[in-house]
Amino acid sequence: MSNTKIDNEKMESSSVNINPINIEDCMLCGQCISRCFLHSGYPDMNPRRLIRKVALGKAQEMADSEFIWACTLCGRCTTDCPKDLKMDAIIREVRGIAWTQDKAPARIKEGIEKGKEFGNNVGMDGEEFVDTIQWLAEELEDEDIELPEGALEIPFDITDAEIFYVPNPREYTSNPNMFQTYAKFFAYTGANWTMSSKVFDITNWPYYMGDQQDAEELIRRMVDETRNLGAKILLSTECGHGFKILRKDAENWLNEKFDFEVLSIVELAHRYWKQGIIKLSEGILDKKITYHDPCNVGRKVGVFEGPRELLKHVSSNFVEMWPNRRHSICCGGGGSVGQNSDMGTKRLEHAIYKRDQILRTGADVVATSCQNCLAQLNDLQSRYEMPVEIKSVIELVVEAIELEHEQLHED
Amino acid sequence: MESSSNLTQLTSFLEKIPSALVLGKGLTASIAVIELKGKGFEVIQLEFGQAPGDELYCCLPGFDFEEYKLSVMQSVGQSEVYHSESIPMIDRDGAGFKVDIASIRDRRFDVLFFAGGLANRPCSNLDLAPLELFGPETKYSGESEDVALLMDYPEPSDSAAAMSAIVYALENAKNGGRSAVILDNVPVRHLQGESLYDSAKSAGVKFYRLGQSNPKIQDSFPSEGGNRKIWITLQDRIEQGSDIQIVCDRLFLVTGPDQKGIPYQINHFLGADLDPSGFLISESIHSNTFKSFSAGVYAIGNFTGNSDLFQIMSQAKAAAASARAYALFTNTKSRENILSISEECVRCLTCYRICPHMAIWPSVSPSRSQLNSIGTACFECGICVSECPRTAIDLTHFPQMAFSSFIEDVKNQPDRIVVYGCSRSAGRAASHISLPPDVVFFSVPCAGRVSESVILETLSIGVKGLLVIGCHHGNCASNNGTDWACDRVETVVTNFLLPMDMQGKLQYKTMAPNEILKMEKIIRQFVNELETDPQTSKYSSS
Amino acid sequence: MAPHTSKNVVIIGSGIAGLTTAKLLCENGIKATIVEKSSVLGGHTRKWSCKATSQCQVCNRCSLDDVMAALENYGVQYLTESELGSVVRDSAGYLRGVKISTSGSEVAEEIPSDALALCVGFETYDPSEKLLWGYGALDGVMTLADLDFVLDQQRLNDLGNGSEQTKIAFFQCVGSRDKSVGANYCSQYCCKAALRSAVKLKSEKPQWSVAIFYIDLQVSGKYASSLLGRATESGIELAQGVPGEIFLDENKKLAVNIEKNGTNAREQFDKIILSVGQRPSASTAILSQITGVGLNEHGFFESRTIFDPNRTCAQGVYLAGACGAPMDIETTILNASAAASDIISDLSGIHKGA
């Protein structure tokens, strides 16, 4: 009744009725308010008020607000929501309104357009990609690493390889060290893997915009390529949302059951360690390590213990942040916030909860398993001059493997 | 109905068939009649006044209320029903009652049931032409409509009425209508209340929370053609944004039963047994929402501020079982000598006025009217004994003599601290604590039995201090016995002790039966105060 | 006069529901045997404290003492540390007795029984399940039951921080109205209990500040005006919305992020009291197996129909109190009295309509 009726009379086009998942179920309990890390950053807005506005037909007001772009879709506010609402889904719906009205942040829009055209958000074509990757691998060969001949050659478009590895564009643009780390990981473990010269972007920016059609299209391409290559494992790099979509949403979106396994590289590392493929000495890294649960990998997918088991094994001193696991506090850079240049450095100001949480542990190293978290945590580290190193779980695993080799060598 | 042999079996141990008078009409009264008949009562129903039937809600969806009503009507079967313009005069007849209506004047009833109905409370602070009061007779037509339901405005709505209104909103929304519910607190009574709220929300019923400012309501009549519309402008308390407008064809106000409809004559035989809102029966735990302090008098339904079918059913059942126990007790026990009224009585009617249990009743006769005590209705609290200006009344089990000999005993033990405590609270707790050596505890039937003269007499023998402990205000099993004690202590302190600077010597405190540690604390504090500086310690009344 | 009937009713549970049922039965001349699992009578009510200020707040705690005192006049048989083993029915299916096993005794004792009343009450929700409330982890986060213990022990000062500025908050709907913990229902008692406790605290310590965070206050009806009125008069802050996370701030004080007057704010508290909801007692499922009384979707006993809340589908088996649905003491007394009433009607052999 009511508002929509009036709205329609008053502002025909601007009133938007969206249909976010069970938003009407909200009973205004308010638990979400106190769990949102934007609580002090946006004193006049909070998750409950946002839901309330949307439920009362004022979604447009929210679509025009900055809040929806500051939200990292971390979903912490609605973890064990009494009515099972999912804040990340709601925000994506609201962003969808802005997206269709061409009000999305420029950098994200550009990324999505490039993704549509090139299949990746940096606009790199296949040839350039293969060249870049090979160059990165060649650089590695100059390092003093003991590996069988050819171990560092990067396999492309190999059919019937066991693993099809999909990287994050950071690995061949801003953060090439990460790719080198993964390449070493594959080399040390002797994995039977391949990359694709056609599909090489794990990210899914349309997902951030509530752009379901384009989001599905990207997934479709990745799934088709997996089948095309005949891989048994579709392996996600350390990327939160990319992995989460593949693991949790993809089958529903495409309405099919996959005949291959979706794994994250951290899960693969854990598996290899359990199988004895990777041998690591207990406490080999003489560091106090803590683990940051990426929202997508942890809270949304439920990968909590694998990375911890690995870290507890290699670290001489593992400490937990509080709260952790399902209730982990977001790094502040997820959900497109890290890529959104319009937000400036606000993401660092909003992340003080994470900063304090890290500092309270007194750890030397913060490990995580999402490159977006990694980038944000690195920025946080320099912004607040935190006396910690930020490392990915795989980085630490590779570091541990190399230390083992070194020690073996010395003996 | 089953064979009457069962009835005989039941009643064989009652000396006679118990009887009940149910005052009221509507479903509540019928439910009461059924429950009483089910327990072997002979029941007469008396409909009185012009009052409507009762306001009673089956506040959960998916249950066939109409079918239930029909089954109630069938079960009531043939009952004796009488009508009266207003509530008639009712008199005690022993532990029972008789009623001054021609047709049943000669009948005696063991128990009285007030099961009257009340109309909806009208809207007190707004004059709104388009507004309809939501009531149990408000049936959803099946046609989809634009409807708004305003609740908790200005005071909280009855939760059963509010939930029924939500059921209405739900049905309308299911039929494609638009429903808006405007309220303060969503009622989620019963195990199924939350599911009702959930289904209403998912069917599209919109819930708005009343904000700081009152909603504005306007009526619009289109110049020609079209329907009249009601416009509601409000701010949602949670959303806190710009004004929201709701347009609807109908606007209901949801209130609750209106206590003003309770006939004032009821006070005559209920004493002041009303709750703070003016509904029947005080909030006391000794009433349990259905039993009056007046022995043999029960109240259920709207008169008690209740309009929830489920709760009224429980009330009716509980009251009927309690009434049966009362009838059994009064018909089989002989307690004539519980309370004696001597020839000293001058018929001042003090005892009749103050007895919380209606256990003293005057019989009027041309030769010599007199006051009669009704042993089976008497709780032996002794409030009447304490207040009788002629000391004409006495309790058999706790006679005046008991006090006299206690005081005589204490007289011989100098420097004693005397504690008079209600047997229900302090009396029970006292057995669990060890008293300081100079403290003498004396259990009394009710703090209300500690009369002014007892206080003065006790003080006069030179005790070091006197403490009177009653139950908490509102928690007295005789309704206001503890308040009597409080007043008397205050009076004595003000009138007799104040000039002598001895206020601290006499105090009144309250406690509950389970507050054993508190009793210890009260006594310890009293003793300490007396010992530190009895002359300056303050009189305190908690 | 001799006992009025030779009927005996076995009552499982000695909380306020069981004792109230027994009392009304005894007053009506029916014998009662009370079977109690633990070694003490009184159930949850025994652990409550009196909430009276200068006046009774109708918390009904002392109803327990009253009903126990009343029962002293009747020959009620109490079997403590005992549990229902099985029910005995005749060839026509009518309940004839029950077998009771008592701890320490090998043989289950058969007791003739014309009716069986299930009065096993509830269990309170364990709030440590929702980690972010910090129950068990943060000092100063307690439950209503913990608060009652403090009040009962007359140790109110333990709640303060030594200064006049002590701040106490109540969180409502902890483990109630919450699908995520499997309890999508209102526990019915907590709003009134919290309000009464808050009023009690305010009356004892007027300088303290007391806030109640709620979703929907469930206090309409007979007690609404007096209870809400007292709460407002005594200056208790009523805030809509229950914080979902409690943490220690830089001063090591309990803190919560909330919305206050439309703006996000942070508040510190010395004590936070979680008003924990009611859950079906663990005995419920076991007794369901033994008696054949079904359980509803929430795990409470299912009554015969919604219009007949105290009878069950099993002949001779009745429900009273919070084992059928969550309720406060006052409603339990009413409900148990109604259960006794049904038993009396049914044992009288007079057909009861509707």
mmCIF file of N, CA and C in Angstrom, chain B residues 428-522:
data_model
loop_
_atom_site.group_PDB
_atom_site.id
_atom_site.type_symbol
_atom_site.label_atom_id
_atom_site.label_comp_id
_atom_site.label_asym_id
_atom_site.label_seq_id
_atom_site.Cartn_x
_atom_site.Cartn_y
_atom_site.Cartn_z
ATOM 1 N N ARG B 428 7.493 -17.792 58.649
ATOM 2 C CA ARG B 428 8.115 -18.915 57.954
ATOM 3 C C ARG B 428 9.633 -18.780 57.914
ATOM 4 N N ALA B 429 10.078 -17.557 57.667
ATOM 5 C CA ALA B 429 11.529 -17.361 57.546
ATOM 6 C C ALA B 429 12.218 -17.503 58.893
ATOM 7 N N ALA B 430 11.496 -17.146 59.974
ATOM 8 C CA ALA B 430 12.128 -17.117 61.299
ATOM 9 C C ALA B 430 12.709 -18.464 61.697
ATOM 10 N N SER B 431 12.079 -19.528 61.228
ATOM 11 C CA SER B 431 12.564 -20.849 61.627
ATOM 12 C C SER B 431 13.893 -21.178 60.945
ATOM 13 N N HIS B 432 14.276 -20.373 59.960
ATOM 14 C CA HIS B 432 15.524 -20.654 59.243
ATOM 15 C C HIS B 432 16.680 -19.788 59.710
ATOM 16 N N ILE B 433 16.415 -18.857 60.618
ATOM 17 C CA ILE B 433 17.509 -17.984 61.032
ATOM 18 C C ILE B 433 17.696 -18.065 62.546
ATOM 19 N N SER B 434 18.870 -17.678 62.975
ATOM 20 C CA SER B 434 19.074 -17.625 64.416
ATOM 21 C C SER B 434 19.018 -16.164 64.842
ATOM 22 N N LEU B 435 18.189 -15.922 65.825
ATOM 23 C CA LEU B 435 17.961 -14.548 66.251
ATOM 24 C C LEU B 435 19.004 -14.128 67.275
ATOM 25 N N PRO B 436 19.324 -12.831 67.302
ATOM 26 C CA PRO B 436 20.195 -12.343 68.372
ATOM 27 C C PRO B 436 19.562 -12.682 69.722
ATOM 28 N N PRO B 437 20.389 -12.877 70.759
ATOM 29 C CA PRO B 437 19.885 -13.413 72.032
ATOM 30 C C PRO B 437 18.782 -12.579 72.672
ATOM 31 N N ASP B 438 18.825 -11.269 72.526
ATOM 32 C CA ASP B 438 17.816 -10.470 73.233
ATOM 33 C C ASP B 438 16.563 -10.226 72.405
ATOM 34 N N VAL B 439 16.487 -10.846 71.226
ATOM 35 C CA VAL B 439 15.323 -10.639 70.371
ATOM 36 C C VAL B 439 14.296 -11.747 70.600
ATOM 37 N N VAL B 440 13.045 -11.354 70.814
ATOM 38 C CA VAL B 440 11.972 -12.343 70.963
ATOM 39 C C VAL B 440 11.035 -12.193 69.773
ATOM 40 N N PHE B 441 10.902 -13.277 69.032
ATOM 41 C CA PHE B 441 10.033 -13.232 67.849
ATOM 42 C C PHE B 441 8.673 -13.825 68.185
ATOM 43 N N PHE B 442 7.638 -13.141 67.753
ATOM 44 C CA PHE B 442 6.285 -13.629 67.995
ATOM 45 C C PHE B 442 5.515 -13.598 66.683
ATOM 46 N N SER B 443 5.110 -14.782 66.263
ATOM 47 C CA SER B 443 4.431 -14.897 64.971
ATOM 48 C C SER B 443 2.950 -14.557 65.116
ATOM 49 N N VAL B 444 2.476 -13.654 64.269
ATOM 50 C CA VAL B 444 1.066 -13.256 64.304
ATOM 51 C C VAL B 444 0.404 -13.677 62.993
ATOM 52 N N PRO B 445 -0.908 -13.897 62.989
ATOM 53 C CA PRO B 445 -1.541 -14.431 61.768
ATOM 54 C C PRO B 445 -1.345 -13.517 60.571
ATOM 55 N N CYS B 446 -1.335 -12.230 60.818
ATOM 56 C CA CYS B 446 -1.154 -11.248 59.743
ATOM 57 C C CYS B 446 -0.655 -9.995 60.441
ATOM 58 N N ALA B 447 0.196 -9.223 59.802
ATOM 59 C CA ALA B 447 0.666 -7.991 60.447
ATOM 60 C C ALA B 447 -0.526 -7.113 60.814
ATOM 61 N N GLY B 448 -1.617 -7.275 60.062
ATOM 62 C CA GLY B 448 -2.820 -6.502 60.333
ATOM 63 C C GLY B 448 -3.462 -6.839 61.676
ATOM 64 N N ARG B 449 -3.003 -7.905 62.309
ATOM 65 C CA ARG B 449 -3.531 -8.262 63.626
ATOM 66 C C ARG B 449 -2.843 -7.457 64.741
ATOM 67 N N VAL B 450 -1.709 -6.839 64.401
ATOM 68 C CA VAL B 450 -0.989 -6.063 65.414
ATOM 69 C C VAL B 450 -1.696 -4.710 65.546
ATOM 70 N N SER B 451 -2.538 -4.626 66.539
ATOM 71 C CA SER B 451 -3.366 -3.427 66.705
ATOM 72 C C SER B 451 -2.575 -2.332 67.407
ATOM 73 N N GLU B 452 -3.135 -1.159 67.372
ATOM 74 C CA GLU B 452 -2.518 -0.034 68.063
ATOM 75 C C GLU B 452 -2.358 -0.344 69.548
ATOM 76 N N SER B 453 -3.402 -0.969 70.116
ATOM 77 C CA SER B 453 -3.327 -1.228 71.554
ATOM 78 C C SER B 453 -2.257 -2.263 71.868
ATOM 79 N N VAL B 454 -2.061 -3.235 70.976
ATOM 80 C CA VAL B 454 -1.007 -4.230 71.198
ATOM 81 C C VAL B 454 0.350 -3.539 71.168
ATOM 82 N N ILE B 455 0.518 -2.623 70.184
ATOM 83 C CA ILE B 455 1.792 -1.904 70.083
ATOM 84 C C ILE B 455 2.048 -1.115 71.369
ATOM 85 N N LEU B 456 1.022 -0.386 71.802
ATOM 86 C CA LEU B 456 1.198 0.468 72.977
ATOM 87 C C LEU B 456 1.457 -0.359 74.233
ATOM 88 N N GLU B 457 0.699 -1.456 74.334
ATOM 89 C CA GLU B 457 0.863 -2.318 75.500
ATOM 90 C C GLU B 457 2.282 -2.885 75.553
ATOM 91 N N THR B 458 2.782 -3.300 74.373
ATOM 92 C CA THR B 458 4.118 -3.885 74.304
ATOM 93 C C THR B 458 5.169 -2.840 74.684
ATOM 94 N N LEU B 459 5.004 -1.653 74.142
ATOM 95 C CA LEU B 459 5.968 -0.601 74.463
ATOM 96 C C LEU B 459 5.927 -0.240 75.951
ATOM 97 N N SER B 460 4.709 -0.338 76.505
ATOM 98 C CA SER B 460 4.530 0.119 77.883
ATOM 99 C C SER B 460 5.262 -0.752 78.906
ATOM 100 N N ILE B 461 5.585 -1.976 78.527
ATOM 101 C CA ILE B 461 6.267 -2.829 79.519
ATOM 102 C C ILE B 461 7.773 -2.593 79.484
ATOM 103 N N GLY B 462 8.197 -1.631 78.708
ATOM 104 C CA GLY B 462 9.608 -1.247 78.728
ATOM 105 C C GLY B 462 10.510 -2.097 77.866
ATOM 106 N N VAL B 463 10.002 -2.549 76.727
ATOM 107 C CA VAL B 463 10.895 -3.283 75.825
ATOM 108 C C VAL B 463 11.907 -2.314 75.228
ATOM 109 N N LYS B 464 13.029 -2.871 74.812
ATOM 110 C CA LYS B 464 14.087 -2.042 74.239
ATOM 111 C C LYS B 464 13.672 -1.532 72.855
ATOM 112 N N GLY B 465 12.927 -2.372 72.145
ATOM 113 C CA GLY B 465 12.465 -1.962 70.826
ATOM 114 C C GLY B 465 11.363 -2.891 70.352
ATOM 115 N N LEU B 466 10.570 -2.388 69.426
ATOM 116 C CA LEU B 466 9.500 -3.218 68.861
ATOM 117 C C LEU B 466 9.516 -3.084 67.349
ATOM 118 N N LEU B 467 9.627 -4.200 66.707
ATOM 119 C CA LEU B 467 9.661 -4.233 65.242
ATOM 120 C C LEU B 467 8.463 -5.028 64.748
ATOM 121 N N VAL B 468 7.718 -4.432 63.825
ATOM 122 C CA VAL B 468 6.587 -5.142 63.234
ATOM 123 C C VAL B 468 6.959 -5.473 61.792
ATOM 124 N N ILE B 469 6.911 -6.751 61.448
ATOM 125 C CA ILE B 469 7.254 -7.150 60.075
ATOM 126 C C ILE B 469 6.016 -7.707 59.385
ATOM 127 N N GLY B 470 5.687 -7.078 58.273
ATOM 128 C CA GLY B 470 4.578 -7.565 57.462
ATOM 129 C C GLY B 470 5.071 -7.984 56.098
ATOM 130 N N CYS B 471 4.168 -8.455 55.276
ATOM 131 C CA CYS B 471 4.523 -8.755 53.885
ATOM 132 C C CYS B 471 4.638 -7.422 53.135
ATOM 133 N N HIS B 472 5.254 -7.458 51.966
ATOM 134 C CA HIS B 472 5.373 -6.235 51.174
ATOM 135 C C HIS B 472 3.989 -5.691 50.827
ATOM 136 N N HIS B 473 3.932 -4.374 50.712
ATOM 137 C CA HIS B 473 2.690 -3.757 50.283
ATOM 138 C C HIS B 473 2.255 -4.381 48.952
ATOM 139 N N GLY B 474 1.017 -4.818 48.888
ATOM 140 C CA GLY B 474 0.523 -5.446 47.664
ATOM 141 C C GLY B 474 0.713 -6.949 47.656
ATOM 142 N N ASN B 475 1.375 -7.462 48.679
ATOM 143 C CA ASN B 475 1.680 -8.889 48.695
ATOM 144 C C ASN B 475 1.006 -9.578 49.876
ATOM 145 N N CYS B 476 0.146 -8.839 50.596
ATOM 146 C CA CYS B 476 -0.494 -9.370 51.796
ATOM 147 C C CYS B 476 -1.606 -10.341 51.397
ATOM 148 N N ALA B 477 -1.614 -11.499 52.029
ATOM 149 C CA ALA B 477 -2.619 -12.503 51.697
ATOM 150 C C ALA B 477 -4.018 -12.041 52.100
ATOM 151 N N SER B 478 -4.077 -11.021 52.960
ATOM 152 C CA SER B 478 -5.372 -10.428 53.276
ATOM 153 C C SER B 478 -5.461 -9.021 52.694
ATOM 154 N N ASN B 479 -4.872 -8.888 51.542
ATOM 155 C CA ASN B 479 -4.930 -7.674 50.742
ATOM 156 C C ASN B 479 -4.221 -6.477 51.370
ATOM 157 N N ASN B 480 -4.718 -6.007 52.523
ATOM 158 C CA ASN B 480 -4.134 -4.775 53.054
ATOM 159 C C ASN B 480 -3.762 -4.868 54.531
ATOM 160 N N GLY B 481 -3.617 -6.081 55.046
ATOM 161 C CA GLY B 481 -3.255 -6.236 56.452
ATOM 162 C C GLY B 481 -1.936 -5.555 56.772
ATOM 163 N N THR B 482 -0.982 -5.734 55.874
ATOM 164 C CA THR B 482 0.340 -5.150 56.120
ATOM 165 C C THR B 482 0.260 -3.618 56.112
ATOM 166 N N ASP B 483 -0.653 -3.083 55.293
ATOM 167 C CA ASP B 483 -0.815 -1.622 55.244
ATOM 168 C C ASP B 483 -1.404 -1.098 56.553
ATOM 169 N N TRP B 484 -2.328 -1.888 57.140
ATOM 170 C CA TRP B 484 -2.874 -1.519 58.450
ATOM 171 C C TRP B 484 -1.747 -1.416 59.463
ATOM 172 N N ALA B 485 -0.870 -2.420 59.446
ATOM 173 C CA ALA B 485 0.237 -2.430 60.409
ATOM 174 C C ALA B 485 1.110 -1.196 60.208
ATOM 175 N N CYS B 486 1.388 -0.885 58.949
ATOM 176 C CA CYS B 486 2.228 0.274 58.612
ATOM 177 C C CYS B 486 1.611 1.554 59.196
ATOM 178 N N ASP B 487 0.311 1.719 58.941
ATOM 179 C CA ASP B 487 -0.381 2.919 59.403
ATOM 180 C C ASP B 487 -0.341 3.027 60.922
ATOM 181 N N ARG B 488 -0.575 1.887 61.578
ATOM 182 C CA ARG B 488 -0.648 1.932 63.045
ATOM 183 C C ARG B 488 0.709 2.280 63.651
ATOM 184 N N VAL B 489 1.767 1.681 63.065
ATOM 185 C CA VAL B 489 3.114 2.004 63.573
ATOM 186 C C VAL B 489 3.368 3.496 63.389
ATOM 187 N N GLU B 490 3.005 3.986 62.231
ATOM 188 C CA GLU B 490 3.216 5.404 61.938
ATOM 189 C C GLU B 490 2.438 6.281 62.925
ATOM 190 N N THR B 491 1.188 5.885 63.160
ATOM 191 C CA THR B 491 0.345 6.659 64.078
ATOM 192 C C THR B 491 0.950 6.689 65.475
ATOM 193 N N VAL B 492 1.383 5.529 65.938
ATOM 194 C CA VAL B 492 1.933 5.467 67.294
ATOM 195 C C VAL B 492 3.204 6.299 67.383
ATOM 196 N N VAL B 493 4.060 6.161 66.365
ATOM 197 C CA VAL B 493 5.317 6.923 66.375
ATOM 198 C C VAL B 493 5.015 8.414 66.396
ATOM 199 N N THR B 494 4.089 8.836 65.551
ATOM 200 C CA THR B 494 3.780 10.256 65.444
ATOM 201 C C THR B 494 3.101 10.774 66.707
ATOM 202 N N ASN B 495 2.137 10.025 67.188
ATOM 203 C CA ASN B 495 1.320 10.542 68.281
ATOM 204 C C ASN B 495 1.875 10.274 69.671
ATOM 205 N N PHE B 496 2.618 9.181 69.798
ATOM 206 C CA PHE B 496 3.039 8.804 71.145
ATOM 207 C C PHE B 496 4.541 8.883 71.350
ATOM 208 N N LEU B 497 5.310 8.566 70.314
ATOM 209 C CA LEU B 497 6.747 8.454 70.535
ATOM 210 C C LEU B 497 7.506 9.711 70.169
ATOM 211 N N LEU B 498 6.977 10.444 69.204
ATOM 212 C CA LEU B 498 7.711 11.587 68.689
ATOM 213 C C LEU B 498 8.100 12.559 69.803
ATOM 214 N N PRO B 499 7.169 12.888 70.676
ATOM 215 C CA PRO B 499 7.534 13.844 71.722
ATOM 216 C C PRO B 499 8.621 13.291 72.627
ATOM 217 N N MET B 500 8.697 11.984 72.726
ATOM 218 C CA MET B 500 9.657 11.390 73.646
ATOM 219 C C MET B 500 10.979 11.064 72.967
ATOM 220 N N ASP B 501 11.120 11.470 71.677
ATOM 221 C CA ASP B 501 12.358 11.187 70.958
ATOM 222 C C ASP B 501 12.725 9.717 70.958
ATOM 223 N N MET B 502 11.752 8.930 70.750
ATOM 224 C CA MET B 502 12.012 7.500 70.801
ATOM 225 C C MET B 502 11.613 6.797 69.502
ATOM 226 N N GLN B 503 11.581 7.579 68.429
ATOM 227 C CA GLN B 503 11.056 7.020 67.179
ATOM 228 C C GLN B 503 11.695 5.698 66.792
ATOM 229 N N GLY B 504 13.005 5.635 66.974
ATOM 230 C CA GLY B 504 13.739 4.452 66.510
ATOM 231 C C GLY B 504 13.326 3.177 67.213
ATOM 232 N N LYS B 505 12.677 3.333 68.332
ATOM 233 C CA LYS B 505 12.263 2.187 69.128
ATOM 234 C C LYS B 505 11.210 1.310 68.443
ATOM 235 N N LEU B 506 10.431 1.966 67.610
ATOM 236 C CA LEU B 506 9.330 1.252 66.952
ATOM 237 C C LEU B 506 9.473 1.368 65.444
ATOM 238 N N GLN B 507 9.557 0.248 64.801
ATOM 239 C CA GLN B 507 9.697 0.289 63.346
ATOM 240 C C GLN B 507 8.807 -0.756 62.681
ATOM 241 N N TYR B 508 8.570 -0.488 61.411
ATOM 242 C CA TYR B 508 7.779 -1.410 60.596
ATOM 243 C C TYR B 508 8.594 -1.751 59.357
ATOM 244 N N LYS B 509 8.713 -3.011 59.040
ATOM 245 C CA LYS B 509 9.465 -3.428 57.852
ATOM 246 C C LYS B 509 8.652 -4.477 57.092
ATOM 247 N N THR B 510 9.039 -4.644 55.840
ATOM 248 C CA THR B 510 8.320 -5.661 55.052
ATOM 249 C C THR B 510 9.293 -6.651 54.433
ATOM 250 N N MET B 511 8.810 -7.811 54.146
ATOM 251 C CA MET B 511 9.615 -8.860 53.519
ATOM 252 C C MET B 511 8.701 -9.906 52.872
ATOM 253 N N ALA B 512 9.306 -10.733 52.054
ATOM 254 C CA ALA B 512 8.568 -11.842 51.444
ATOM 255 C C ALA B 512 8.970 -13.135 52.149
ATOM 256 N N PRO B 513 8.148 -14.181 52.041
ATOM 257 C CA PRO B 513 8.431 -15.430 52.758
ATOM 258 C C PRO B 513 9.809 -15.999 52.445
ATOM 259 N N ASN B 514 10.281 -15.793 51.212
ATOM 260 C CA ASN B 514 11.549 -16.407 50.831
ATOM 261 C C ASN B 514 12.752 -15.531 51.169
ATOM 262 N N GLU B 515 12.501 -14.341 51.672
ATOM 263 C CA GLU B 515 13.622 -13.426 51.923
ATOM 264 C C GLU B 515 14.225 -13.645 53.313
ATOM 265 N N ILE B 516 14.824 -14.803 53.461
ATOM 266 C CA ILE B 516 15.381 -15.177 54.758
ATOM 267 C C ILE B 516 16.564 -14.269 55.111
ATOM 268 N N LEU B 517 17.448 -14.075 54.119
ATOM 269 C CA LEU B 517 18.611 -13.228 54.375
ATOM 270 C C LEU B 517 18.196 -11.792 54.665
ATOM 271 N N LYS B 518 17.112 -11.376 53.984
ATOM 272 C CA LYS B 518 16.653 -10.015 54.213
ATOM 273 C C LYS B 518 16.131 -9.875 55.635
ATOM 274 N N MET B 519 15.449 -10.902 56.126
ATOM 275 C CA MET B 519 14.925 -10.842 57.484
ATOM 276 C C MET B 519 16.068 -10.704 58.489
ATOM 277 N N GLU B 520 17.109 -11.486 58.246
ATOM 278 C CA GLU B 520 18.282 -11.401 59.121
ATOM 279 C C GLU B 520 18.818 -9.978 59.140
ATOM 280 N N LYS B 521 18.886 -9.412 57.921
ATOM 281 C CA LYS B 521 19.431 -8.066 57.761
ATOM 282 C C LYS B 521 18.553 -7.040 58.488
ATOM 283 N N ILE B 522 17.235 -7.177 58.305
ATOM 284 C CA ILE B 522 16.296 -6.237 58.925
ATOM 285 C C ILE B 522 16.483 -6.237 60.438
#
